[in-house]
PDB file of N, CA and C in Angstrom:
ATOM      1  N   MET A   1     122.856 119.408  90.105  1.00 74.00           N
ATOM      2  CA  MET A   1     123.736 118.246  90.096  1.00 74.00           C
ATOM      3  C   MET A   1     122.943 117.022  90.561  1.00 74.00           C
ATOM      4  N   SER A   2     123.105 115.925  89.850  1.00 79.00           N
ATOM      5  CA  SER A   2     122.410 114.680  90.120  1.00 79.00           C
ATOM      6  C   SER A   2     122.970 113.993  91.363  1.00 79.00           C
ATOM      7  N   LYS A   3     122.100 113.403  92.151  1.00 92.00           N
ATOM      8  CA  LYS A   3     122.543 112.617  93.314  1.00 92.00           C
ATOM      9  C   LYS A   3     123.071 111.253  92.877  1.00 92.00           C
ATOM     10  N   GLY A   4     122.753 110.892  91.651  1.00 96.00           N
ATOM     11  CA  GLY A   4     123.164 109.593  91.114  1.00 96.00           C
ATOM     12  C   GLY A   4     122.106 109.072  90.171  1.00 96.00           C
ATOM     13  N   ARG A   5     122.392 107.890  89.645  1.00 96.00           N
ATOM     14  CA  ARG A   5     121.507 107.282  88.694  1.00 96.00           C
ATOM     15  C   ARG A   5     120.780 106.108  89.368  1.00 96.00           C
ATOM     16  N   VAL A   6     119.452 106.009  89.059  1.00 97.00           N
ATOM     17  CA  VAL A   6     118.634 104.942  89.623  1.00 97.00           C
ATOM     18  C   VAL A   6     117.915 104.208  88.493  1.00 97.00           C
ATOM     19  N   CYS A   7     117.937 102.876  88.558  1.00 98.00           N
ATOM     20  CA  CYS A   7     117.151 102.082  87.617  1.00 98.00           C
ATOM     21  C   CYS A   7     115.881 101.680  88.326  1.00 98.00           C
ATOM     22  N   LEU A   8     114.736 102.142  87.783  1.00 98.00           N
ATOM     23  CA  LEU A   8     113.452 101.899  88.382  1.00 98.00           C
ATOM     24  C   LEU A   8     112.703 100.835  87.595  1.00 98.00           C
ATOM     25  N   ALA A   9     112.283  99.761  88.266  1.00 96.00           N
ATOM     26  CA  ALA A   9     111.396  98.769  87.643  1.00 96.00           C
ATOM     27  C   ALA A   9     110.056  99.465  87.425  1.00 96.00           C
ATOM     28  N   TYR A  10     109.766  99.774  86.154  1.00 97.00           N
ATOM     29  CA  TYR A  10     108.662 100.661  85.814  1.00 97.00           C
ATOM     30  C   TYR A  10     107.564  99.929  85.032  1.00 97.00           C
ATOM     31  N   SER A  11     106.338 100.043  85.513  1.00 94.00           N
ATOM     32  CA  SER A  11     105.208  99.375  84.821  1.00 94.00           C
ATOM     33  C   SER A  11     104.358 100.379  84.021  1.00 94.00           C
ATOM     34  N   GLY A  12     104.505 101.642  84.320  1.00 95.00           N
ATOM     35  CA  GLY A  12     103.674 102.637  83.648  1.00 95.00           C
ATOM     36  C   GLY A  12     102.393 102.938  84.442  1.00 95.00           C
ATOM     37  N   GLY A  13     102.216 102.258  85.562  1.00 96.00           N
ATOM     38  CA  GLY A  13     101.021 102.477  86.376  1.00 96.00           C
ATOM     39  C   GLY A  13     101.207 103.677  87.304  1.00 96.00           C
ATOM     40  N   LEU A  14     100.187 103.913  88.109  1.00 98.00           N
ATOM     41  CA  LEU A  14     100.197 105.069  88.997  1.00 98.00           C
ATOM     42  C   LEU A  14     101.333 105.029  89.993  1.00 98.00           C
ATOM     43  N   ASP A  15     101.549 103.887  90.642  1.00 98.00           N
ATOM     44  CA  ASP A  15     102.586 103.792  91.678  1.00 98.00           C
ATOM     45  C   ASP A  15     103.984 104.072  91.150  1.00 98.00           C
ATOM     46  N   THR A  16     104.356 103.343  90.074  1.00 97.00           N
ATOM     47  CA  THR A  16     105.712 103.549  89.569  1.00 97.00           C
ATOM     48  C   THR A  16     105.896 104.882  88.896  1.00 97.00           C
ATOM     49  N   SER A  17     104.831 105.423  88.337  1.00 98.00           N
ATOM     50  CA  SER A  17     104.902 106.772  87.745  1.00 98.00           C
ATOM     51  C   SER A  17     105.140 107.832  88.815  1.00 98.00           C
ATOM     52  N   THR A  18     104.450 107.673  89.958  1.00 98.00           N
ATOM     53  CA  THR A  18     104.598 108.576  91.070  1.00 98.00           C
ATOM     54  C   THR A  18     106.029 108.488  91.628  1.00 98.00           C
ATOM     55  N   ILE A  19     106.544 107.266  91.758  1.00 98.00           N
ATOM     56  CA  ILE A  19     107.907 107.090  92.260  1.00 98.00           C
ATOM     57  C   ILE A  19     108.924 107.672  91.307  1.00 98.00           C
ATOM     58  N   LEU A  20     108.694 107.524  89.992  1.00 98.00           N
ATOM     59  CA  LEU A  20     109.595 108.093  88.993  1.00 98.00           C
ATOM     60  C   LEU A  20     109.703 109.610  89.168  1.00 98.00           C
ATOM     61  N   VAL A  21     108.561 110.282  89.253  1.00 98.00           N
ATOM     62  CA  VAL A  21     108.549 111.728  89.430  1.00 98.00           C
ATOM     63  C   VAL A  21     109.202 112.134  90.757  1.00 98.00           C
ATOM     64  N   TRP A  22     108.918 111.393  91.803  1.00 98.00           N
ATOM     65  CA  TRP A  22     109.494 111.705  93.132  1.00 98.00           C
ATOM     66  C   TRP A  22     111.014 111.568  93.105  1.00 98.00           C
ATOM     67  N   LEU A  23     111.526 110.522  92.485  1.00 98.00           N
ATOM     68  CA  LEU A  23     112.963 110.349  92.394  1.00 98.00           C
ATOM     69  C   LEU A  23     113.620 111.501  91.644  1.00 98.00           C
ATOM     70  N   ILE A  24     112.970 111.942  90.573  1.00 98.00           N
ATOM     71  CA  ILE A  24     113.522 113.077  89.823  1.00 98.00           C
ATOM     72  C   ILE A  24     113.516 114.341  90.686  1.00 98.00           C
ATOM     73  N   GLN A  25     112.408 114.547  91.424  1.00 97.00           N
ATOM     74  CA  GLN A  25     112.310 115.729  92.301  1.00 97.00           C
ATOM     75  C   GLN A  25     113.382 115.674  93.398  1.00 97.00           C
ATOM     76  N   GLU A  26     113.720 114.467  93.802  1.00 97.00           N
ATOM     77  CA  GLU A  26     114.761 114.287  94.823  1.00 97.00           C
ATOM     78  C   GLU A  26     116.190 114.442  94.264  1.00 97.00           C
ATOM     79  N   GLY A  27     116.306 114.633  92.968  1.00 97.00           N
ATOM     80  CA  GLY A  27     117.605 114.895  92.361  1.00 97.00           C
ATOM     81  C   GLY A  27     118.303 113.696  91.693  1.00 97.00           C
ATOM     82  N   TYR A  28     117.563 112.606  91.481  1.00 98.00           N
ATOM     83  CA  TYR A  28     118.123 111.435  90.832  1.00 98.00           C
ATOM     84  C   TYR A  28     117.871 111.436  89.359  1.00 98.00           C
ATOM     85  N   GLU A  29     118.775 110.846  88.639  1.00 97.00           N
ATOM     86  CA  GLU A  29     118.612 110.571  87.203  1.00 97.00           C
ATOM     87  C   GLU A  29     117.986 109.170  87.106  1.00 97.00           C
ATOM     88  N   VAL A  30     116.831 109.043  86.466  1.00 98.00           N
ATOM     89  CA  VAL A  30     116.122 107.783  86.500  1.00 98.00           C
ATOM     90  C   VAL A  30     116.103 107.119  85.116  1.00 98.00           C
ATOM     91  N   ILE A  31     116.441 105.855  85.148  1.00 98.00           N
ATOM     92  CA  ILE A  31     116.339 104.997  83.991  1.00 98.00           C
ATOM     93  C   ILE A  31     115.153 104.075  84.261  1.00 98.00           C
ATOM     94  N   ALA A  32     114.124 104.100  83.415  1.00 98.00           N
ATOM     95  CA  ALA A  32     112.944 103.270  83.593  1.00 98.00           C
ATOM     96  C   ALA A  32     113.188 101.921  82.884  1.00 98.00           C
ATOM     97  N   PHE A  33     112.927 100.826  83.623  1.00 96.00           N
ATOM     98  CA  PHE A  33     113.156  99.473  83.091  1.00 96.00           C
ATOM     99  C   PHE A  33     111.835  98.691  83.138  1.00 96.00           C
ATOM    100  N   LEU A  34     111.531  98.050  82.024  1.00 94.00           N
ATOM    101  CA  LEU A  34     110.342  97.208  81.916  1.00 94.00           C
ATOM    102  C   LEU A  34     110.735  95.831  81.439  1.00 94.00           C
ATOM    103  N   ALA A  35     110.340  94.797  82.156  1.00 90.00           N
ATOM    104  CA  ALA A  35     110.646  93.423  81.749  1.00 90.00           C
ATOM    105  C   ALA A  35     109.481  92.901  80.913  1.00 90.00           C
ATOM    106  N   ASP A  36     109.754  92.486  79.691  1.00 88.00           N
ATOM    107  CA  ASP A  36     108.762  91.899  78.826  1.00 88.00           C
ATOM    108  C   ASP A  36     108.683  90.381  79.147  1.00 88.00           C
ATOM    109  N   CYS A  37     107.675  89.998  79.917  1.00 82.00           N
ATOM    110  CA  CYS A  37     107.505  88.604  80.311  1.00 82.00           C
ATOM    111  C   CYS A  37     106.504  87.894  79.432  1.00 82.00           C
ATOM    112  N   GLY A  38     106.085  88.549  78.339  1.00 81.00           N
ATOM    113  CA  GLY A  38     105.103  87.997  77.429  1.00 81.00           C
ATOM    114  C   GLY A  38     103.722  88.577  77.651  1.00 81.00           C
ATOM    115  N   GLN A  39     103.614  89.579  78.548  1.00 84.00           N
ATOM    116  CA  GLN A  39     102.323  90.182  78.806  1.00 84.00           C
ATOM    117  C   GLN A  39     101.863  91.003  77.592  1.00 84.00           C
ATOM    118  N   GLN A  40     100.556  91.154  77.466  1.00 85.00           N
ATOM    119  CA  GLN A  40      99.977  91.992  76.440  1.00 85.00           C
ATOM    120  C   GLN A  40     100.037  93.452  76.893  1.00 85.00           C
ATOM    121  N   GLU A  41     101.045  94.153  76.478  1.00 86.00           N
ATOM    122  CA  GLU A  41     101.312  95.531  76.974  1.00 86.00           C
ATOM    123  C   GLU A  41     101.689  96.399  75.779  1.00 86.00           C
ATOM    124  N   ASP A  42     101.252  97.632  75.820  1.00 93.00           N
ATOM    125  CA  ASP A  42     101.662  98.628  74.792  1.00 93.00           C
ATOM    126  C   ASP A  42     102.983  99.194  75.275  1.00 93.00           C
ATOM    127  N   PHE A  43     104.097  98.528  74.949  1.00 93.00           N
ATOM    128  CA  PHE A  43     105.411  98.961  75.417  1.00 93.00           C
ATOM    129  C   PHE A  43     105.761 100.384  74.912  1.00 93.00           C
ATOM    130  N   ALA A  44     105.339 100.718  73.733  1.00 95.00           N
ATOM    131  CA  ALA A  44     105.651 102.067  73.202  1.00 95.00           C
ATOM    132  C   ALA A  44     104.960 103.127  74.055  1.00 95.00           C
ATOM    133  N   ALA A  45     103.711 102.852  74.489  1.00 96.00           N
ATOM    134  CA  ALA A  45     102.978 103.823  75.315  1.00 96.00           C
ATOM    135  C   ALA A  45     103.650 103.966  76.681  1.00 96.00           C
ATOM    136  N   VAL A  46     104.128 102.844  77.257  1.00 97.00           N
ATOM    137  CA  VAL A  46     104.794 102.893  78.556  1.00 97.00           C
ATOM    138  C   VAL A  46     106.111 103.681  78.417  1.00 97.00           C
ATOM    139  N   GLU A  47     106.843 103.469  77.347  1.00 97.00           N
ATOM    140  CA  GLU A  47     108.087 104.207  77.124  1.00 97.00           C
ATOM    141  C   GLU A  47     107.786 105.693  76.977  1.00 97.00           C
ATOM    142  N   LYS A  48     106.784 106.032  76.219  1.00 98.00           N
ATOM    143  CA  LYS A  48     106.428 107.431  75.990  1.00 98.00           C
ATOM    144  C   LYS A  48     106.078 108.101  77.329  1.00 98.00           C
ATOM    145  N   LYS A  49     105.314 107.436  78.167  1.00 98.00           N
ATOM    146  CA  LYS A  49     104.913 107.975  79.458  1.00 98.00           C
ATOM    147  C   LYS A  49     106.129 108.201  80.349  1.00 98.00           C
ATOM    148  N   ALA A  50     107.015 107.229  80.402  1.00 98.00           N
ATOM    149  CA  ALA A  50     108.227 107.363  81.233  1.00 98.00           C
ATOM    150  C   ALA A  50     109.080 108.531  80.831  1.00 98.00           C
ATOM    151  N   LEU A  51     109.263 108.669  79.516  1.00 98.00           N
ATOM    152  CA  LEU A  51     110.090 109.753  79.027  1.00 98.00           C
ATOM    153  C   LEU A  51     109.406 111.129  79.229  1.00 98.00           C
ATOM    154  N   GLN A  52     108.092 111.179  79.061  1.00 98.00           N
ATOM    155  CA  GLN A  52     107.348 112.412  79.308  1.00 98.00           C
ATOM    156  C   GLN A  52     107.426 112.844  80.766  1.00 98.00           C
ATOM    157  N   LEU A  53     107.485 111.852  81.650  1.00 98.00           N
ATOM    158  CA  LEU A  53     107.562 112.161  83.096  1.00 98.00           C
ATOM    159  C   LEU A  53     108.988 112.562  83.510  1.00 98.00           C
ATOM    160  N   GLY A  54     109.965 112.373  82.618  1.00 98.00           N
ATOM    161  CA  GLY A  54     111.294 112.842  82.943  1.00 98.00           C
ATOM    162  C   GLY A  54     112.384 111.793  83.030  1.00 98.00           C
ATOM    163  N   ALA A  55     112.059 110.521  82.737  1.00 98.00           N
ATOM    164  CA  ALA A  55     113.116 109.500  82.769  1.00 98.00           C
ATOM    165  C   ALA A  55     114.156 109.835  81.709  1.00 98.00           C
ATOM    166  N   LYS A  56     115.418 109.621  82.043  1.00 98.00           N
ATOM    167  CA  LYS A  56     116.518 109.901  81.104  1.00 98.00           C
ATOM    168  C   LYS A  56     116.548 108.873  79.984  1.00 98.00           C
ATOM    169  N   ALA A  57     116.091 107.641  80.267  1.00 98.00           N
ATOM    170  CA  ALA A  57     116.085 106.581  79.286  1.00 98.00           C
ATOM    171  C   ALA A  57     115.047 105.552  79.678  1.00 98.00           C
ATOM    172  N   PHE A  58     114.666 104.740  78.704  1.00 98.00           N
ATOM    173  CA  PHE A  58     113.731 103.619  78.919  1.00 98.00           C
ATOM    174  C   PHE A  58     114.319 102.381  78.337  1.00 98.00           C
ATOM    175  N   VAL A  59     114.356 101.302  79.114  1.00 96.00           N
ATOM    176  CA  VAL A  59     114.875 100.038  78.666  1.00 96.00           C
ATOM    177  C   VAL A  59     113.787  98.984  78.821  1.00 96.00           C
ATOM    178  N   CYS A  60     113.502  98.279  77.703  1.00 95.00           N
ATOM    179  CA  CYS A  60     112.544  97.179  77.770  1.00 95.00           C
ATOM    180  C   CYS A  60     113.286  95.915  77.321  1.00 95.00           C
ATOM    181  N   LYS A  61     113.380  94.926  78.198  1.00 90.00           N
ATOM    182  CA  LYS A  61     114.143  93.696  77.898  1.00 90.00           C
ATOM    183  C   LYS A  61     113.196  92.512  77.854  1.00 90.00           C
ATOM    184  N   ASN A  62     113.328  91.729  76.811  1.00 86.00           N
ATOM    185  CA  ASN A  62     112.553  90.532  76.678  1.00 86.00           C
ATOM    186  C   ASN A  62     113.168  89.450  77.593  1.00 86.00           C
ATOM    187  N   VAL A  63     112.444  89.072  78.629  1.00 82.00           N
ATOM    188  CA  VAL A  63     112.926  88.096  79.586  1.00 82.00           C
ATOM    189  C   VAL A  63     112.113  86.809  79.575  1.00 82.00           C
ATOM    190  N   GLN A  64     111.400  86.580  78.478  1.00 79.00           N
ATOM    191  CA  GLN A  64     110.521  85.418  78.396  1.00 79.00           C
ATOM    192  C   GLN A  64     111.315  84.119  78.541  1.00 79.00           C
ATOM    193  N   ARG A  65     112.446  84.010  77.874  1.00 76.00           N
ATOM    194  CA  ARG A  65     113.272  82.799  77.967  1.00 76.00           C
ATOM    195  C   ARG A  65     113.743  82.569  79.403  1.00 76.00           C
ATOM    196  N   GLU A  66     114.236  83.659  80.065  1.00 72.00           N
ATOM    197  CA  GLU A  66     114.684  83.531  81.444  1.00 72.00           C
ATOM    198  C   GLU A  66     113.554  83.152  82.372  1.00 72.00           C
ATOM    199  N   LEU A  67     112.353  83.700  82.126  1.00 73.00           N
ATOM    200  CA  LEU A  67     111.196  83.359  82.954  1.00 73.00           C
ATOM    201  C   LEU A  67     110.889  81.888  82.856  1.00 73.00           C
ATOM    202  N   VAL A  68     110.897  81.326  81.653  1.00 68.00           N
ATOM    203  CA  VAL A  68     110.617  79.898  81.468  1.00 68.00           C
ATOM    204  C   VAL A  68     111.707  79.068  82.088  1.00 68.00           C
ATOM    205  N   ASP A  69     112.960  79.388  81.746  1.00 70.00           N
ATOM    206  CA  ASP A  69     114.087  78.555  82.193  1.00 70.00           C
ATOM    207  C   ASP A  69     114.371  78.610  83.679  1.00 70.00           C
ATOM    208  N   GLU A  70     114.259  79.811  84.268  1.00 65.00           N
ATOM    209  CA  GLU A  70     114.709  79.989  85.644  1.00 65.00           C
ATOM    210  C   GLU A  70     113.577  80.074  86.674  1.00 65.00           C
ATOM    211  N   VAL A  71     112.369  80.397  86.228  1.00 66.00           N
ATOM    212  CA  VAL A  71     111.275  80.521  87.195  1.00 66.00           C
ATOM    213  C   VAL A  71     110.280  79.366  87.004  1.00 66.00           C
ATOM    214  N   CYS A  72     109.829  79.161  85.763  1.00 66.00           N
ATOM    215  CA  CYS A  72     108.811  78.140  85.558  1.00 66.00           C
ATOM    216  C   CYS A  72     109.371  76.716  85.801  1.00 66.00           C
ATOM    217  N   ASN A  73     110.657  76.549  85.551  1.00 66.00           N
ATOM    218  CA  ASN A  73     111.269  75.248  85.777  1.00 66.00           C
ATOM    219  C   ASN A  73     112.012  75.169  87.116  1.00 66.00           C
ATOM    220  N   ALA A  74     111.710  76.080  88.017  1.00 65.00           N
ATOM    221  CA  ALA A  74     112.403  76.121  89.289  1.00 65.00           C
ATOM    222  C   ALA A  74     112.079  74.877  90.105  1.00 65.00           C
ATOM    223  N   ILE A  75     113.080  74.385  90.828  1.00 66.00           N
ATOM    224  CA  ILE A  75     112.958  73.195  91.668  1.00 66.00           C
ATOM    225  C   ILE A  75     113.452  73.535  93.063  1.00 66.00           C
ATOM    226  N   PHE A  76     112.683  73.121  94.066  1.00 65.00           N
ATOM    227  CA  PHE A  76     113.007  73.388  95.482  1.00 65.00           C
ATOM    228  C   PHE A  76     113.495  72.096  96.093  1.00 65.00           C
ATOM    229  N   GLU A  77     114.560  72.163  96.855  1.00 69.00           N
ATOM    230  CA  GLU A  77     115.144  71.005  97.494  1.00 69.00           C
ATOM    231  C   GLU A  77     115.439  69.860  96.547  1.00 69.00           C
ATOM    232  N   SER A  78     115.829  70.207  95.344  1.00 70.00           N
ATOM    233  CA  SER A  78     116.217  69.252  94.308  1.00 70.00           C
ATOM    234  C   SER A  78     115.110  68.265  93.886  1.00 70.00           C
ATOM    235  N   ARG A  79     113.867  68.531  94.268  1.00 70.00           N
ATOM    236  CA  ARG A  79     112.811  67.594  93.832  1.00 70.00           C
ATOM    237  C   ARG A  79     111.401  68.163  93.672  1.00 70.00           C
ATOM    238  N   TYR A  80     111.113  69.345  94.264  1.00 68.00           N
ATOM    239  CA  TYR A  80     109.777  69.892  94.163  1.00 68.00           C
ATOM    240  C   TYR A  80     109.710  70.980  93.126  1.00 68.00           C
ATOM    241  N   LEU A  81     108.827  70.808  92.155  1.00 67.00           N
ATOM    242  CA  LEU A  81     108.654  71.882  91.167  1.00 67.00           C
ATOM    243  C   LEU A  81     107.945  73.072  91.782  1.00 67.00           C
ATOM    244  N   LEU A  82     108.348  74.275  91.396  1.00 66.00           N
ATOM    245  CA  LEU A  82     107.741  75.472  91.959  1.00 66.00           C
ATOM    246  C   LEU A  82     106.809  76.149  90.975  1.00 66.00           C
ATOM    247  N   GLY A  83     106.134  75.379  90.180  1.00 61.00           N
ATOM    248  CA  GLY A  83     105.223  75.949  89.194  1.00 61.00           C
ATOM    249  C   GLY A  83     103.824  76.174  89.667  1.00 61.00           C
ATOM    250  N   THR A  84     103.487  75.780  90.868  1.00 58.00           N
ATOM    251  CA  THR A  84     102.128  75.917  91.395  1.00 58.00           C
ATOM    252  C   THR A  84     101.621  77.358  91.360  1.00 58.00           C
ATOM    253  N   ALA A  85     102.443  78.275  91.795  1.00 54.00           N
ATOM    254  CA  ALA A  85     102.039  79.678  91.819  1.00 54.00           C
ATOM    255  C   ALA A  85     101.761  80.216  90.417  1.00 54.00           C
ATOM    256  N   LEU A  86     102.490  79.730  89.437  1.00 55.00           N
ATOM    257  CA  LEU A  86     102.295  80.207  88.063  1.00 55.00           C
ATOM    258  C   LEU A  86     101.017  79.665  87.469  1.00 55.00           C
ATOM    259  N   ALA A  87     100.558  78.518  87.951  1.00 56.00           N
ATOM    260  CA  ALA A  87      99.340  77.908  87.452  1.00 56.00           C
ATOM    261  C   ALA A  87      98.053  78.605  87.929  1.00 56.00           C
ATOM    262  N   ARG A  88      98.206  79.381  88.984  1.00 51.00           N
ATOM    263  CA  ARG A  88      97.026  80.036  89.574  1.00 51.00           C
ATOM    264  C   ARG A  88      96.535  81.177  88.783  1.00 51.00           C
TER     265      ARG A  88
END
């Protein structure tokens, strides 16, 4: 019997793959989630890996518009642009 369902922010790397397997061993049903921010990534390979490791489902959402609108155009104290970190 499942302890519940968990949505894991999953990159396909060693850390999140280890966490995915651990959560399953602990009795959770895991949904792997990957945010497409415009990075050059083989999303099909990441999905395949997540499902092979035991994820019940894989969700990849294109968040490029949200990234631009809500993060890149972020303003602090109604006047300071917060784009400096993105430029680095």
